[in-house]
Amino acid sequence: MVTSSAPGKVYLFGEHAVVYGEPAVPCAIGLRAQAAVERRTGGLRVRAGDLSLDGFAVEYNGGTSTPEVDVPENLLDAAMGYVNGAIDQAREAARTRGVAAEERSFEVTVDSNIPLGAGLGSSAAVVVATIDAAARELGVQLPREELADRAYRVEHTVQDGGASRADTFCATMGGAVRIEGDDCETLATPDLPLVVGYDGGAGDTGELVAQVRGLRETHPFVADTVSAVGDLVRRGERALAADDRETLGELMDINHGLLSSLGVSARSLDAMVWAARDGGAHGAKLTGAGGGGCIVALGDPAELERALSYAPACDDAFHAQLDTDGLRREDE
Amino acid sequence: MVTSSAPGKVYLFGEHAVVYGEPAVPCAIGLRAQAAVERRTGGLRVRAGDLSLDGFAVEYNGGTSTPEVDVPENLLDAAMGYVNGAIDQAREAARTRGVAAEERSFEVTVDSNIPLGAGLGSSAAVVVATIDAAARELGVQLPREELADRAYRVEHTVQDGGASRADTFCATMGGAVRIEGDDCETLATPDLPLVVGYDGGAGDTGELVAQVRGLRETHPFVADTVSAVGDLVRRGERALAADDRETLGELMDINHGLLSSLGVSARSLDAMVWAARDGGAHGAKLTGAGGGGCIVALGDPAELERALSYAPACDDAFHAQLDTDGLRREDE
């Protein structure tokens, strides 16, 4: 059995605009999804005890049987789609290296402390960890670039083409990264004091992306707003390189307003953003697709955790330390 | 004694951006300031029992003596500056028509149900009503265009050049109006169901305008955001002409997000905006300079008043009916 893990992420800047070719800067944080993979005979078996899905363990073969578990079907489909896709990618990676892998099946045990669907990149972390562990179980050590690319292909398929490379590249490489279209690079990153506030809910990424697309097609000035986010991200990269926290915070606040104008904020997200600002944050913004889920704030972690814990909208608040490892091979 | 009154206003679209030459659409609402003017001997006496200043009555001569009343000095200076400036404009209007007015003094009694400094155009309404009543007390009936222009000059002086023509033109003409630089026109306006939520506070207009200016000078993409507001306003004019409430609401929501990105929203304003949206509003936005004060929402008045009354941030909520009169000569 081999075990790999990969981190979740927050967006410092640029979610949604990244869909239209603007740059974005996600940053890996100290929450992880871990995949333990073991060969077995019979069909693929997935155990996912901690995917915030009340726990489920399913066994199925080639994706044709529907597992009977008490979770919303779309969440289950998505979770199974990710693991299934990850196993396929591992098999393909083995095959291209001359390893006969088609007949091999696996038991995959997923453990994650990244809330699902909260914009923290849980699916990307699961996919990256699963591909890497399954490939290693087949005797193949994937280079990180290939791993990130294969993980992206899985997300791309499951998310019907709506995925960006941001989550999977960030989960693989760790630290802050820069995504612009298909170009991905790692950024030198100071250890920023980031705090995440989580409302306990989740937005529907596909729906929110479609909603922004509709708004952008209806109103030309919304496209200008999306471009403005791109310019903001470019300014943010310089502030990040300089560890200029005042400017980073100012830009996070502006980015949140621009996301609000795109219709992807929520009452709970705005309430948490204000709680963080009133608690002394340099700045705060929603992170991810929005509609519910998480905000990220820059500032003193203890103070911001306290400020957020007083906000009724906030279900959980935690110091999100920078993760610089990305993919980790836990058994090496 | 003659008595004139003029309405307050909300911004349907375009506050702040109007400072940079973009169009804006304010709309007069059914709250009024009334000025009763009577000649007297001695210095100017102003009674302002209901300016939300805990009531004050002062008597002074040529602005050289400081009245002793228990209100914040800057508010008092501003209030006295507006009335003083309005009287000067009335005298000048009389003089240009050959009426010797310099030696005439007045008692001015101001009554207003427009909250001060809440972004509802209270000062403009007071100035418009006072100029008109004082001019009539001197025997001069001012055309509306001249009245609006003279009122603008008063605001321009008191607000150190930061005023736009929006408030004074809207208070004079009533209905919805369109302001772009020095160009002002009235718009045919459907009787939109508007509700105002008031947090009981007030932002500092001068400070907020300066803050946006600073942000705009620091970041080029903020200037793009200001231009996006201009495009939004042009789209809003078409929606207004068509009485297309869905689009008007959508644009109000976007405008609020863009204002948030300019840093002029507030926790209370966002909370009221969400209360209105959750209460079924087509859309909602802050109105005026922001930082505190009022929001305006489009939708069923009874439902929105109820929804806002449940919001802890909301001090008062009321149906803001369209005012189509503008200046009213109460004794005619």
XYZ file of C-alpha atoms in Angstrom:
664
model
C 0.000 0.000 0.000
C 1.249 3.475 -0.818
C -0.055 6.748 0.516
C 0.141 10.188 -1.059
C -1.379 13.455 0.083
C -1.932 16.890 -1.419
C -3.017 20.227 0.022
C -6.088 22.379 -0.441
C -5.781 25.990 -1.511
C -7.235 29.439 -1.245
C -7.340 31.972 -4.042
C -5.373 35.044 -3.110
C -6.664 36.595 -6.328
C -8.399 35.930 -9.591
C -11.048 33.199 -9.288
C -13.740 33.348 -11.991
C -11.689 35.772 -14.109
C -9.235 32.883 -14.640
C -11.959 31.173 -16.698
C -11.571 33.992 -19.262
C -7.800 33.757 -19.588
C -6.913 36.251 -16.871
C -4.168 35.256 -14.437
C -5.010 33.931 -10.975
C -2.934 33.287 -7.873
C -4.016 30.378 -5.693
C -1.970 29.451 -2.647
C -1.673 26.001 -1.036
C -2.697 25.785 2.622
C -2.146 23.309 5.428
C -5.257 21.179 4.942
C -4.734 17.867 3.166
C -6.455 15.058 1.379
C -4.718 11.722 1.610
C -5.175 8.701 -0.648
C -3.974 5.261 0.384
C -3.987 2.883 -2.585
C -3.627 -0.874 -2.531
C -4.004 -3.403 -5.341
C -6.873 -5.758 -5.017
C -8.712 -8.244 -7.170
C -12.247 -7.472 -8.295
C -13.582 -3.998 -9.013
C -12.416 -0.640 -7.760
C -13.284 -0.096 -4.131
C -13.312 3.397 -2.671
C -13.448 4.152 1.003
C -13.940 7.789 1.783
C -14.549 8.131 5.462
C -14.047 11.830 5.757
C -15.208 13.615 2.642
C -17.809 15.570 4.602
C -20.303 13.199 3.045
C -21.283 11.558 6.321
C -18.872 8.829 5.344
C -19.368 6.335 2.624
C -17.665 3.223 1.394
C -18.651 1.908 -1.980
C -17.578 -0.868 -4.229
C -18.286 -0.844 -7.887
C -16.932 -2.048 -11.159
C -16.140 0.221 -14.047
C -18.617 2.811 -12.896
C -21.657 0.854 -14.069
C -23.208 0.034 -10.709
C -24.622 2.787 -8.528
C -23.468 2.527 -4.941
C -26.235 2.692 -2.374
C -25.258 5.282 0.167
C -27.151 8.053 1.818
C -25.510 11.082 0.220
C -26.784 13.450 -2.477
C -26.363 11.702 -5.784
C -24.609 14.576 -7.535
C -21.982 14.798 -4.789
C -21.462 11.065 -4.907
C -21.248 11.038 -8.689
C -18.677 13.785 -8.521
C -16.616 12.106 -5.803
C -16.684 8.765 -7.615
C -15.941 10.519 -10.881
C -12.825 12.088 -9.426
C -11.461 8.853 -7.964
C -12.389 6.863 -11.031
C -10.777 9.405 -13.314
C -7.662 9.473 -11.154
C -7.293 5.691 -11.362
C -7.715 5.833 -15.145
C -4.958 8.440 -15.360
C -2.629 6.321 -13.214
C -3.284 3.310 -15.453
C -2.635 5.362 -18.569
C 0.581 6.755 -17.095
C 1.704 3.188 -16.392
C 0.711 1.977 -19.850
C 2.699 4.715 -21.604
C 5.687 3.453 -19.645
C 5.134 -0.125 -20.730
C 3.498 -1.331 -17.531
C 0.443 -3.472 -18.184
C -2.096 -1.946 -15.813
C -5.526 -2.487 -17.312
C -6.318 -5.599 -15.326
C -5.164 -4.122 -12.024
C -7.773 -2.948 -9.599
C -7.440 -1.034 -6.367
C -8.789 -0.222 -3.006
C -8.547 3.526 -2.486
C -8.994 4.979 0.985
C -9.470 8.721 0.980
C -9.106 10.826 4.107
C -9.447 14.553 3.881
C -9.753 17.449 6.261
C -10.577 19.842 3.430
C -14.276 20.723 3.457
C -15.962 19.578 0.235
C -17.262 22.120 -2.226
C -16.176 25.015 -0.071
C -13.784 26.437 -2.650
C -10.716 25.020 -0.932
C -9.740 22.673 -3.749
C -10.768 19.422 -2.090
C -11.391 17.581 -5.334
C -8.045 18.612 -6.829
C -6.226 17.424 -3.708
C -8.030 14.064 -3.800
C -7.303 13.620 -7.496
C -3.611 14.559 -7.218
C -3.073 12.281 -4.221
C -4.966 9.390 -5.816
C -3.202 9.532 -9.190
C 0.183 9.688 -7.509
C -0.501 6.835 -5.096
C -2.112 4.595 -7.728
C 0.737 5.221 -10.155
C 3.257 4.360 -7.487
C 1.303 1.232 -6.612
C 1.826 0.346 -10.283
C 5.532 1.054 -9.908
C 5.574 4.438 -11.640
C 6.901 7.675 -10.119
C 5.256 10.516 -11.990
C 7.098 13.816 -12.429
C 5.138 16.664 -10.824
C 4.390 18.424 -14.110
C 2.822 15.276 -15.548
C 0.924 14.631 -12.328
C -0.526 18.158 -12.346
C -1.502 17.814 -15.986
C -3.175 14.424 -15.511
C -5.048 15.715 -12.473
C -6.258 18.683 -14.503
C -7.599 16.330 -17.176
C -9.663 14.516 -14.548
C -11.128 17.769 -13.215
C -11.723 18.974 -16.748
C -13.769 15.856 -17.518
C -15.727 15.703 -14.261
C -16.445 19.438 -14.288
C -17.591 19.385 -17.916
C -14.785 21.596 -19.152
C -15.282 24.247 -16.460
C -12.116 23.470 -14.509
C -8.995 25.600 -14.556
C -5.480 24.296 -13.995
C -5.263 26.366 -10.825
C -6.371 23.853 -8.200
C -4.534 20.815 -9.519
C -1.268 22.663 -10.220
C -1.369 24.301 -6.799
C -2.151 21.014 -5.025
C 0.772 19.364 -6.797
C 3.390 22.089 -6.405
C 2.434 23.750 -3.112
C 3.111 27.394 -2.287
C 1.555 30.177 -4.318
C 1.277 29.603 -8.023
C 0.311 31.666 -11.018
C -2.122 30.350 -13.601
C -2.882 32.060 -16.893
C -4.670 29.867 -19.398
C -2.486 26.762 -19.739
C 0.600 28.495 -18.335
C 1.375 27.538 -14.758
C 4.310 28.630 -12.665
C 5.283 28.570 -9.023
C 5.846 31.870 -7.222
C 8.294 32.657 -4.452
C 5.926 33.213 -1.561
C 6.308 34.809 1.844
C 4.582 32.944 4.680
C 1.495 35.144 4.770
C -0.731 34.996 7.853
C -3.989 33.795 6.312
C -7.186 32.885 8.090
C -10.083 31.024 6.513
C -13.683 31.530 7.595
C -16.122 28.803 6.542
C -19.887 29.192 6.591
C -20.454 25.430 6.601
C -22.065 25.543 3.178
C -21.059 25.342 -0.423
C -21.871 27.063 -3.670
C -22.500 25.198 -6.893
C -19.358 25.918 -8.899
C -20.827 24.962 -12.251
C -23.896 27.103 -11.681
C -21.855 30.090 -10.498
C -19.457 29.868 -13.446
C -22.455 29.696 -15.798
C -24.068 32.662 -14.053
C -20.960 34.816 -14.540
C -20.808 33.719 -18.158
C -24.420 34.781 -18.657
C -23.875 38.150 -17.010
C -20.716 38.726 -19.052
C -22.520 37.904 -22.302
C -25.444 40.172 -21.413
C -23.440 43.214 -20.312
C -20.192 44.332 -21.982
C -19.169 46.233 -18.839
C -19.075 42.943 -16.938
C -16.338 41.806 -19.334
C -14.463 45.012 -18.408
C -14.833 44.063 -14.759
C -13.362 40.642 -15.477
C -10.404 42.346 -17.189
C -10.022 44.627 -14.189
C -9.604 41.515 -12.034
C -6.761 40.459 -14.340
C -5.011 43.803 -13.871
C -5.556 43.506 -10.133
C -3.912 40.064 -10.134
C -0.848 41.404 -11.979
C -0.546 44.128 -9.338
C -1.039 41.489 -6.654
C 1.894 39.433 -7.934
C 4.219 42.391 -7.368
C 2.801 42.972 -3.894
C 3.271 39.279 -3.122
C 6.899 39.336 -4.260
C 7.483 42.376 -2.037
C 5.544 40.869 0.922
C 3.601 44.165 0.906
C 0.715 43.178 3.155
C -1.058 46.536 3.118
C -1.332 46.430 -0.652
C -2.198 42.728 -0.675
C -5.043 43.428 1.742
C -6.268 46.418 -0.261
C -6.278 44.295 -3.406
C -8.126 41.456 -1.654
C -10.841 43.925 -0.626
C -11.130 45.263 -4.176
C -11.169 41.727 -5.588
C -14.023 40.834 -3.243
C -16.036 43.835 -4.451
C -15.446 42.901 -8.078
C -16.535 39.324 -7.345
C -19.640 40.737 -5.654
C -20.385 42.720 -8.794
C -20.205 39.410 -10.708
C -22.966 38.127 -8.430
C -20.987 35.354 -6.729
C -20.845 36.620 -3.150
C -23.402 35.636 -0.505
C -24.824 37.114 2.641
C -22.702 34.783 4.799
C -19.542 35.530 2.805
C -20.022 39.298 3.068
C -20.731 38.974 6.796
C -17.499 37.023 7.336
C -15.505 39.438 5.199
C -16.716 42.335 7.352
C -16.085 40.431 10.579
C -12.489 39.901 9.470
C -12.048 43.536 8.408
C -13.525 44.783 11.671
C -11.153 42.354 13.417
C -8.173 44.174 11.926
C -7.576 42.271 8.682
C -5.434 43.968 6.036
C -8.098 42.712 3.660
C -10.518 39.861 3.084
C -12.316 38.214 0.191
C -14.361 35.215 -0.715
C -12.269 32.368 -2.101
C -13.311 29.968 -4.810
C -16.539 29.913 -6.724
C -18.519 31.768 -4.046
C -22.235 31.545 -3.394
C -21.322 30.180 0.043
C -18.285 28.405 1.450
C -15.157 30.250 2.497
C -13.497 33.591 2.810
C -9.801 34.232 3.283
C -8.446 37.115 5.319
C -4.915 38.446 5.715
C -3.839 39.502 9.198
C -3.043 38.391 12.720
C -4.334 34.794 12.873
C -5.365 34.754 16.544
C -7.245 38.042 16.250
C -8.954 37.103 13.016
C -9.953 33.653 14.270
C -11.500 35.333 17.307
C -13.268 37.994 15.229
C -14.657 35.365 12.861
C -15.751 33.070 15.689
C -18.078 35.850 16.888
C -19.724 36.135 13.458
C -22.982 34.147 13.389
C -22.409 33.386 9.710
C -19.135 31.636 10.488
C -19.238 27.927 11.193
C -15.493 27.443 11.506
C -12.424 29.660 11.351
C -8.823 28.512 11.218
C -5.308 29.704 10.548
C -4.480 28.520 7.041
C -0.734 28.168 7.060
C 1.107 28.232 3.776
C 1.842 24.742 2.499
C 5.128 24.605 0.596
C 5.226 20.859 -0.036
C 2.370 20.294 -2.442
C 2.215 16.577 -3.189
C 3.679 14.515 -0.383
C 4.590 10.822 -0.593
C 3.722 9.852 2.938
C 5.450 6.480 2.910
C 8.797 7.681 1.544
C -43.920 84.724 4.776
C -43.412 82.288 1.899
C -42.721 78.592 2.088
C -41.017 76.338 -0.445
C -40.085 72.695 -0.202
C -37.930 70.287 -2.174
C -37.493 66.508 -2.122
C -34.622 64.234 -1.188
C -33.336 61.613 -3.611
C -31.800 58.208 -3.999
C -29.244 57.241 -6.604
C -30.615 54.544 -8.862
C -27.157 54.392 -10.430
C -23.807 56.091 -10.700
C -22.781 57.801 -7.441
C -19.010 58.328 -7.112
C -18.416 57.603 -10.806
C -20.308 60.859 -11.524
C -17.346 62.717 -9.972
C -15.239 61.486 -12.935
C -17.634 62.621 -15.644
C -19.638 59.400 -15.898
C -23.435 59.722 -16.038
C -25.563 59.155 -12.942
C -29.294 58.737 -12.412
C -30.690 60.052 -9.136
C -34.408 59.889 -8.476
C -36.458 62.225 -6.250
C -38.369 60.560 -3.418
C -41.229 61.562 -1.143
C -39.222 63.000 1.729
C -39.029 66.781 1.877
C -37.206 69.718 3.367
C -39.258 72.869 3.756
C -38.004 76.422 4.191
C -40.280 79.193 5.452
C -38.718 82.614 4.886
C -39.814 85.936 6.333
C -38.134 89.329 6.189
C -36.910 90.717 9.460
C -34.678 93.508 10.631
C -31.305 92.693 12.156
C -29.172 89.709 11.171
C -30.139 86.447 9.534
C -31.956 84.145 11.913
C -32.197 80.439 11.177
C -34.515 78.073 12.967
C -33.934 74.463 12.129
C -36.014 72.368 14.429
C -35.743 69.126 12.577
C -32.378 68.797 10.902
C -31.553 65.721 13.003
C -29.293 68.073 14.932
C -31.294 67.818 18.167
C -32.846 71.102 17.112
C -31.156 74.423 17.090
C -32.128 78.008 16.588
C -29.384 80.498 15.994
C -29.187 84.166 15.265
C -26.158 85.685 13.716
C -25.066 88.529 11.527
C -23.122 88.060 8.348
C -21.610 84.835 9.568
C -19.132 86.512 11.903
C -20.562 85.403 15.226
C -20.504 81.732 16.206
C -23.845 80.542 17.489
C -23.692 78.735 20.795
C -25.552 75.493 20.387
C -24.797 71.979 21.421
C -24.226 70.315 18.052
C -21.002 69.169 16.394
C -19.309 72.253 14.974
C -18.692 70.795 11.511
C -22.365 69.857 11.107
C -23.424 73.285 12.309
C -20.940 75.040 10.034
C -22.222 73.021 7.118
C -25.888 73.645 7.916
C -25.283 77.357 8.415
C -23.129 77.440 5.301
C -25.946 75.995 3.215
C -28.589 78.418 4.504
C -26.233 81.371 4.366
C -25.199 80.505 0.831
C -28.814 80.059 -0.196
C -29.726 83.519 1.108
C -26.759 85.033 -0.738
C -27.926 83.391 -3.960
C -31.466 84.711 -3.470
C -30.108 88.230 -2.901
C -27.920 87.988 -5.990
C -30.821 86.728 -8.071
C -32.857 89.730 -6.894
C -30.010 92.174 -7.528
C -29.550 90.981 -11.126
C -33.225 91.780 -11.597
C -32.856 95.295 -10.201
C -34.239 94.556 -6.748
C -32.158 96.131 -3.994
C -31.793 93.240 -1.570
C -28.528 93.731 0.273
C -30.081 95.367 3.304
C -32.836 92.793 3.647
C -32.498 90.158 6.300
C -34.569 87.073 6.986
C -35.830 84.592 9.420
C -35.539 81.123 7.873
C -37.348 78.186 9.435
C -36.221 74.826 8.099
C -38.199 71.649 8.623
C -37.023 68.427 7.059
C -37.867 64.767 7.302
C -34.808 63.798 5.249
C -32.124 62.266 7.467
C -28.959 64.404 7.397
C -25.808 63.025 5.809
C -27.471 59.741 4.919
C -26.986 60.161 1.190
C -30.580 61.233 0.604
C -29.782 64.746 -0.559
C -30.913 66.629 2.536
C -28.604 69.601 2.008
C -29.626 70.027 -1.617
C -33.293 70.003 -0.653
C -32.726 72.626 2.064
C -30.727 74.841 -0.299
C -33.233 74.612 -3.155
C -36.182 75.350 -0.861
C -34.390 78.224 0.890
C -33.206 79.971 -2.281
C -36.655 79.746 -3.800
C -38.483 80.988 -0.719
C -36.019 83.819 -0.034
C -36.127 84.942 -3.663
C -39.897 84.961 -3.602
C -39.855 86.893 -0.326
C -37.832 89.457 -2.318
C -40.469 89.379 -5.051
C -38.567 87.224 -7.541
C -39.828 83.987 -9.088
C -36.786 82.043 -10.224
C -37.016 79.726 -13.237
C -36.211 76.155 -12.241
C -33.039 75.957 -14.304
C -31.634 79.032 -12.596
C -32.727 77.756 -9.197
C -30.974 74.427 -9.755
C -27.834 76.189 -10.924
C -27.740 78.594 -7.973
C -28.326 75.731 -5.557
C -25.440 73.822 -7.146
C -23.165 76.822 -6.627
C -23.986 76.810 -2.917
C -23.228 73.082 -2.589
C -20.085 73.521 -4.663
C -18.817 76.194 -2.255
C -19.789 74.463 0.995
C -18.505 71.074 -0.185
C -15.176 72.526 -1.345
C -15.767 71.720 -4.992
C -16.749 68.091 -4.328
C -20.445 68.502 -5.170
C -22.069 67.252 -8.350
C -25.137 68.834 -9.917
C -27.075 65.639 -9.255
C -28.681 66.418 -5.907
C -29.662 70.024 -6.569
C -30.987 69.372 -10.077
C -32.972 66.368 -8.858
C -34.389 68.296 -5.853
C -35.482 71.107 -8.161
C -36.964 69.067 -11.023
C -38.272 65.946 -9.273
C -38.536 62.537 -10.929
C -35.493 60.732 -12.205
C -32.812 62.860 -13.799
C -29.630 62.211 -15.708
C -26.436 64.023 -14.806
C -23.241 63.893 -16.846
C -20.723 66.582 -15.974
C -22.615 69.876 -16.302
C -25.335 68.356 -18.488
C -28.582 67.725 -16.655
C -31.826 66.409 -18.049
C -35.060 65.009 -16.711
C -36.029 61.444 -17.598
C -39.478 60.001 -18.159
C -39.778 57.727 -15.139
C -42.094 54.895 -14.254
C -43.303 54.876 -10.648
C -40.814 52.295 -9.423
C -41.488 50.582 -6.095
C -38.434 51.664 -4.106
C -37.698 51.002 -0.466
C -35.000 52.744 1.544
C -33.190 51.082 4.443
C -31.372 53.428 6.804
C -28.747 52.292 9.301
C -29.132 55.452 11.388
C -25.612 56.560 10.584
C -23.818 58.582 7.975
C -20.614 58.379 6.006
C -18.279 61.323 5.534
C -18.879 62.251 1.891
C -15.695 64.298 1.514
C -13.584 61.544 3.011
C -15.195 58.830 0.886
C -14.805 60.839 -2.327
C -11.146 61.425 -1.438
C -10.673 57.724 -0.686
C -12.006 56.711 -4.105
C -9.787 59.338 -5.711
C -6.755 57.900 -3.931
C -7.592 54.340 -4.928
C -8.184 55.422 -8.521
C -4.843 57.215 -8.677
C -3.018 54.234 -7.151
C -4.537 51.513 -9.326
C -5.355 51.957 -13.033
C -7.871 49.103 -12.883
C -9.944 51.124 -10.423
C -10.361 53.747 -13.156
C -11.633 50.936 -15.400
C -14.139 50.044 -12.709
C -15.336 53.639 -12.592
C -15.802 53.538 -16.388
C -17.711 50.257 -16.019
C -20.133 52.096 -13.729
C -20.653 54.632 -16.523
C -21.517 51.870 -18.994
C -23.832 50.333 -16.428
C -25.649 53.655 -16.029
C -26.173 53.950 -19.794
C -27.674 50.447 -19.776
C -29.762 51.438 -16.754
C -31.272 54.400 -18.614
C -32.639 52.038 -21.268
C -34.014 49.673 -18.616
C -35.635 52.639 -16.869
C -37.292 53.839 -20.071
C -38.627 50.299 -20.638
C -39.691 49.883 -16.974
C -37.686 46.626 -17.089
C -37.494 45.888 -13.383
C -35.560 42.626 -13.659
C -32.758 44.360 -15.495
C -32.918 47.419 -13.242
C -32.522 45.149 -10.218
C -29.671 43.198 -11.795
C -27.891 46.458 -12.576
C -28.446 47.750 -9.031
C -26.809 44.589 -7.678
C -23.842 44.971 -10.017
C -23.550 48.672 -9.175
C -23.442 47.804 -5.473
C -20.605 45.338 -6.080
C -18.649 47.908 -8.077
C -19.164 50.462 -5.286
C -17.945 47.831 -2.816
C -14.820 47.377 -4.911
C -14.287 51.149 -4.596
C -14.253 50.670 -0.818
C -17.372 52.712 -0.034
C -19.719 50.041 1.274
C -20.027 49.178 4.956
C -20.981 46.174 7.031
C -24.417 47.664 7.774
C -25.034 48.559 4.127
C -24.109 45.067 2.907
C -26.310 43.521 5.591
C -29.293 45.636 4.505
C -28.661 44.904 0.831
C -28.751 41.160 1.562
C -31.846 41.495 3.751
C -33.615 43.186 0.846
C -32.433 40.598 -1.689
C -33.454 37.737 0.581
C -36.794 39.556 0.969
C -37.397 39.248 -2.752
C -35.924 42.484 -4.109
C -35.160 42.640 -7.836
C -31.938 44.267 -6.688
C -30.467 46.509 -4.030
C -27.555 48.885 -3.616
C -26.142 51.488 -1.309
C -27.177 55.004 -2.263
C -25.069 58.125 -1.935
C -21.529 58.370 -0.711
C -21.670 55.153 1.325
C -19.635 54.292 4.393
C -22.964 54.097 6.248
C -26.382 55.626 5.712
C -28.872 54.200 3.251
C -29.549 51.479 0.752
C -32.258 51.471 -1.873
C -34.019 48.316 -3.014
C -36.435 47.692 -5.878
C -39.382 45.429 -5.182
C -42.620 44.962 -3.325
C -42.608 47.755 -0.721
C -44.489 45.933 2.051
C -42.326 42.821 1.733
C -39.088 44.747 1.570
C -39.993 46.974 4.520
C -40.736 43.841 6.530
C -37.527 42.094 5.432
C -35.457 45.160 6.281
C -37.157 45.660 9.626
C -35.847 42.218 10.665
C -32.261 43.185 9.824
C -30.416 44.282 12.971
C -28.360 46.728 10.884
C -31.495 48.563 9.798
C -32.686 51.468 11.934
C -35.555 52.495 9.688
C -37.083 51.256 6.448
C -39.675 53.039 4.373
C -41.346 53.026 0.994
C -39.700 55.809 -0.978
C -42.330 56.870 -3.435
C -41.264 58.652 -6.554
C -41.585 62.417 -6.221
C -42.522 64.046 -9.515
C -42.934 67.613 -8.245
C -39.424 68.635 -7.304
C -39.587 72.187 -5.940
C -42.977 72.985 -4.501
C -44.252 76.457 -3.596
C -46.336 75.523 -0.608
C -48.228 78.816 -0.339
C -49.296 79.062 -3.961
